[in-house]
Amino acid sequence: MGVKNNSDSEFFEELCNRHYSKIYNFCKKLLYGYNSDFAEECTQNTFLEARKQITKLKTHPNIEGWLYTTSRNQINSFLRKQHVIRKYEVIFDEESFTSLAVLDNNIEKLFEEDINVEQLALDVLKSLSNQERDLYNAYYKKHLQIIDLSNKYNISTTAVTTRIYRLNKKIKNIIHTYLDKL
């Protein structure tokens, strides 16, 4: 930001004195229901932008209109940010905290259980058919690509992808059943 001369500073000071309260009231009206600090922030950002554009603003045909438009843009930007925040914000009440505590205790108990991963892997593989086990070994152990599996089994790549999807689903179900027994 370059050095501004005295006439720029005087112009900006006059601009603030003349329009600040009008712009603040405009922002406050558009942000009804929000904390008044947000209206103050939008007003300040409007005048900061005016300070950056002071040279152009001096020759602008409608300075007050420029200020209102800029403040509306500041408000729209603020509201977009608030929408995103509210969209992803999680609000907890007492019941939610209780549910989370119970869930946390259940997860803790699950991890305290002694799960023999090797035995679980063997049980999963035993429950697969020979064809499923062969596909599992080829895809996950040997890291063959789908096109290679397609050639090996003499089926389309779509069929291979479908079989892998079904195999994953079956393995997940077997593991869930195993964990539910604990």
CSV table of C-alpha atoms in Angstrom, one decimal:
chain,number,residue,atom,x,y,z
A,1,MET,CA,0.0,0.0,0.0
A,2,GLY,CA,1.8,3.2,-1.1
A,3,VAL,CA,2.1,6.4,0.8
A,4,LYS,CA,-1.1,8.4,0.7
A,5,ASN,CA,-1.0,12.1,0.6
A,6,ASN,CA,-2.9,14.4,3.0
A,7,SER,CA,-5.8,15.0,0.7
A,8,ASP,CA,-6.4,11.2,0.6
A,9,SER,CA,-6.3,11.0,4.4
A,10,GLU,CA,-8.6,14.0,4.7
A,11,PHE,CA,-11.0,12.6,2.1
A,12,PHE,CA,-11.1,9.2,3.9
A,13,GLU,CA,-11.7,10.9,7.3
A,14,GLU,CA,-14.5,12.9,5.8
A,15,LEU,CA,-15.9,9.7,4.2
A,16,CYS,CA,-15.9,7.9,7.5
A,17,ASN,CA,-17.4,10.8,9.4
A,18,ARG,CA,-20.2,11.2,6.9
A,19,HIS,CA,-21.1,7.6,6.1
A,20,TYR,CA,-19.9,5.3,8.9
A,21,SER,CA,-23.0,5.3,11.0
A,22,LYS,CA,-25.3,4.8,7.9
A,23,ILE,CA,-23.3,1.9,6.7
A,24,TYR,CA,-23.2,0.4,10.2
A,25,ASN,CA,-27.0,0.6,10.5
A,26,PHE,CA,-27.3,-0.9,7.1
A,27,CYS,CA,-25.1,-3.8,8.1
A,28,LYS,CA,-26.9,-4.2,11.4
A,29,LYS,CA,-30.3,-4.3,9.6
A,30,LEU,CA,-29.1,-7.0,7.1
A,31,LEU,CA,-27.5,-9.0,9.9
A,32,TYR,CA,-30.5,-8.9,12.1
A,33,GLY,CA,-30.4,-11.9,14.5
A,34,TYR,CA,-26.6,-12.0,14.5
A,35,ASN,CA,-24.3,-10.5,17.1
A,36,SER,CA,-23.8,-6.8,16.5
A,37,ASP,CA,-20.0,-7.5,16.4
A,38,PHE,CA,-20.6,-9.0,13.0
A,39,ALA,CA,-22.2,-5.8,11.7
A,40,GLU,CA,-19.3,-3.8,13.1
A,41,GLU,CA,-16.8,-6.1,11.4
A,42,CYS,CA,-18.5,-5.9,8.1
A,43,THR,CA,-18.6,-2.1,8.4
A,44,GLN,CA,-14.9,-1.9,9.2
A,45,ASN,CA,-14.1,-4.2,6.3
A,46,THR,CA,-16.1,-2.0,4.0
A,47,PHE,CA,-14.1,1.1,5.1
A,48,LEU,CA,-10.8,-0.8,4.9
A,49,GLU,CA,-11.7,-1.6,1.3
A,50,ALA,CA,-12.6,2.0,0.7
A,51,ARG,CA,-9.2,3.0,2.1
A,52,LYS,CA,-7.5,0.6,-0.4
A,53,GLN,CA,-9.5,2.1,-3.3
A,54,ILE,CA,-9.3,5.7,-2.1
A,55,THR,CA,-7.9,7.1,-5.4
A,56,LYS,CA,-10.6,5.5,-7.5
A,57,LEU,CA,-13.2,6.4,-4.9
A,58,LYS,CA,-12.4,10.1,-5.1
A,59,THR,CA,-13.6,10.2,-8.7
A,60,HIS,CA,-16.4,7.7,-8.3
A,61,PRO,CA,-19.8,9.2,-9.3
A,62,ASN,CA,-21.7,7.6,-6.4
A,63,ILE,CA,-19.5,7.1,-3.4
A,64,GLU,CA,-22.4,6.2,-1.0
A,65,GLY,CA,-23.7,3.6,-3.5
A,66,TRP,CA,-20.2,2.1,-3.7
A,67,LEU,CA,-20.1,1.9,0.1
A,68,TYR,CA,-23.5,0.2,0.3
A,69,THR,CA,-22.6,-2.3,-2.5
A,70,THR,CA,-19.3,-3.1,-0.8
A,71,SER,CA,-20.9,-3.5,2.6
A,72,ARG,CA,-23.5,-5.8,1.0
A,73,ASN,CA,-20.7,-7.9,-0.6
A,74,GLN,CA,-19.0,-8.1,2.8
A,75,ILE,CA,-22.2,-9.3,4.4
A,76,ASN,CA,-22.8,-11.9,1.7
A,77,SER,CA,-19.3,-13.1,2.2
A,78,PHE,CA,-19.9,-13.3,6.0
A,79,LEU,CA,-23.2,-15.2,5.4
A,80,ARG,CA,-21.5,-17.7,3.1
A,81,LYS,CA,-18.9,-18.4,5.7
A,82,GLN,CA,-21.6,-18.8,8.4
A,83,HIS,CA,-23.5,-21.2,6.2
A,84,VAL,CA,-20.4,-23.4,5.7
A,85,ILE,CA,-19.7,-23.3,9.5
A,86,ARG,CA,-23.2,-24.3,10.4
A,87,LYS,CA,-23.3,-27.0,7.8
A,88,TYR,CA,-20.4,-28.8,9.3
A,89,GLU,CA,-20.8,-27.7,12.9
A,90,VAL,CA,-21.8,-30.4,15.4
A,91,ILE,CA,-23.8,-29.3,18.3
A,92,PHE,CA,-23.8,-31.6,21.3
A,93,ASP,CA,-26.5,-31.7,24.0
A,94,GLU,CA,-26.5,-33.7,27.2
A,95,GLU,CA,-28.0,-36.7,25.5
A,96,SER,CA,-25.3,-36.7,22.8
A,97,PHE,CA,-22.6,-36.6,25.4
A,98,THR,CA,-24.1,-39.5,27.3
A,99,SER,CA,-24.4,-41.6,24.0
A,100,LEU,CA,-20.8,-40.8,23.1
A,101,ALA,CA,-19.6,-41.8,26.6
A,102,VAL,CA,-21.4,-45.2,26.2
A,103,LEU,CA,-20.0,-45.7,22.7
A,104,ASP,CA,-16.5,-44.8,24.0
A,105,ASN,CA,-16.8,-47.4,26.8
A,106,ASN,CA,-18.0,-50.1,24.3
A,107,ILE,CA,-15.1,-49.4,22.0
A,108,GLU,CA,-12.7,-49.5,24.9
A,109,LYS,CA,-14.0,-52.9,26.0
A,110,LEU,CA,-13.6,-54.1,22.4
A,111,PHE,CA,-10.0,-53.1,22.3
A,112,GLU,CA,-9.4,-54.7,25.7
A,113,GLU,CA,-10.5,-58.0,24.3
A,114,ASP,CA,-7.7,-60.2,23.2
A,115,ILE,CA,-8.2,-60.6,19.5
A,116,ASN,CA,-6.0,-63.1,17.8
A,117,VAL,CA,-5.6,-61.5,14.4
A,118,GLU,CA,-3.8,-64.5,12.8
A,119,GLN,CA,-6.6,-66.8,13.9
A,120,LEU,CA,-9.2,-64.4,12.6
A,121,ALA,CA,-7.5,-64.2,9.2
A,122,LEU,CA,-7.4,-68.1,9.1
A,123,ASP,CA,-11.0,-68.3,10.0
A,124,VAL,CA,-12.0,-65.8,7.3
A,125,LEU,CA,-10.0,-67.6,4.6
A,126,LYS,CA,-11.4,-71.0,5.7
A,127,SER,CA,-15.0,-69.6,5.3
A,128,LEU,CA,-14.3,-68.6,1.7
A,129,SER,CA,-14.9,-70.9,-1.3
A,130,ASN,CA,-11.8,-72.1,-3.3
A,131,GLN,CA,-12.6,-69.7,-6.1
A,132,GLU,CA,-13.0,-66.8,-3.6
A,133,ARG,CA,-9.8,-67.7,-1.8
A,134,ASP,CA,-7.9,-67.9,-5.1
A,135,LEU,CA,-9.2,-64.4,-6.1
A,136,TYR,CA,-8.3,-63.1,-2.7
A,137,ASN,CA,-4.7,-64.4,-3.0
A,138,ALA,CA,-4.3,-63.2,-6.6
A,139,TYR,CA,-5.7,-59.7,-5.9
A,140,TYR,CA,-4.5,-58.9,-2.3
A,141,LYS,CA,-1.4,-61.1,-1.9
A,142,LYS,CA,0.1,-61.2,-5.4
A,143,HIS,CA,-1.3,-57.7,-6.3
A,144,LEU,CA,-2.4,-58.7,-9.7
A,145,GLN,CA,-4.2,-56.0,-11.7
A,146,ILE,CA,-7.8,-56.3,-12.7
A,147,ILE,CA,-6.9,-56.8,-16.4
A,148,ASP,CA,-4.6,-59.6,-15.5
A,149,LEU,CA,-7.3,-61.3,-13.3
A,150,SER,CA,-9.7,-60.8,-16.2
A,151,ASN,CA,-7.3,-62.8,-18.5
A,152,LYS,CA,-6.6,-65.4,-15.8
A,153,TYR,CA,-10.3,-66.2,-15.2
A,154,ASN,CA,-11.3,-65.5,-18.8
A,155,ILE,CA,-14.1,-63.0,-17.7
A,156,SER,CA,-14.6,-59.3,-18.3
A,157,THR,CA,-13.0,-56.6,-16.1
A,158,THR,CA,-16.4,-55.6,-14.9
A,159,ALA,CA,-17.1,-59.2,-13.7
A,160,VAL,CA,-13.7,-59.2,-11.9
A,161,THR,CA,-14.5,-55.9,-10.2
A,162,THR,CA,-17.9,-57.2,-9.1
A,163,ARG,CA,-16.4,-60.4,-7.7
A,164,ILE,CA,-13.8,-58.3,-5.7
A,165,TYR,CA,-16.6,-56.1,-4.4
A,166,ARG,CA,-18.6,-59.1,-3.3
A,167,LEU,CA,-15.5,-60.7,-1.8
A,168,ASN,CA,-14.8,-57.6,0.3
A,169,LYS,CA,-18.4,-57.5,1.4
A,170,LYS,CA,-18.3,-61.2,2.4
A,171,ILE,CA,-15.1,-60.7,4.4
A,172,LYS,CA,-16.5,-57.7,6.2
A,173,ASN,CA,-19.6,-59.6,7.2
A,174,ILE,CA,-17.5,-62.5,8.4
A,175,ILE,CA,-15.4,-60.2,10.5
A,176,HIS,CA,-18.5,-58.4,11.9
A,177,THR,CA,-20.0,-61.7,12.9
A,178,TYR,CA,-16.7,-62.7,14.6
A,179,LEU,CA,-16.5,-59.4,16.5
A,180,ASP,CA,-20.2,-59.6,17.5
A,181,LYS,CA,-19.5,-63.0,19.2
A,182,LEU,CA,-16.9,-61.4,21.5
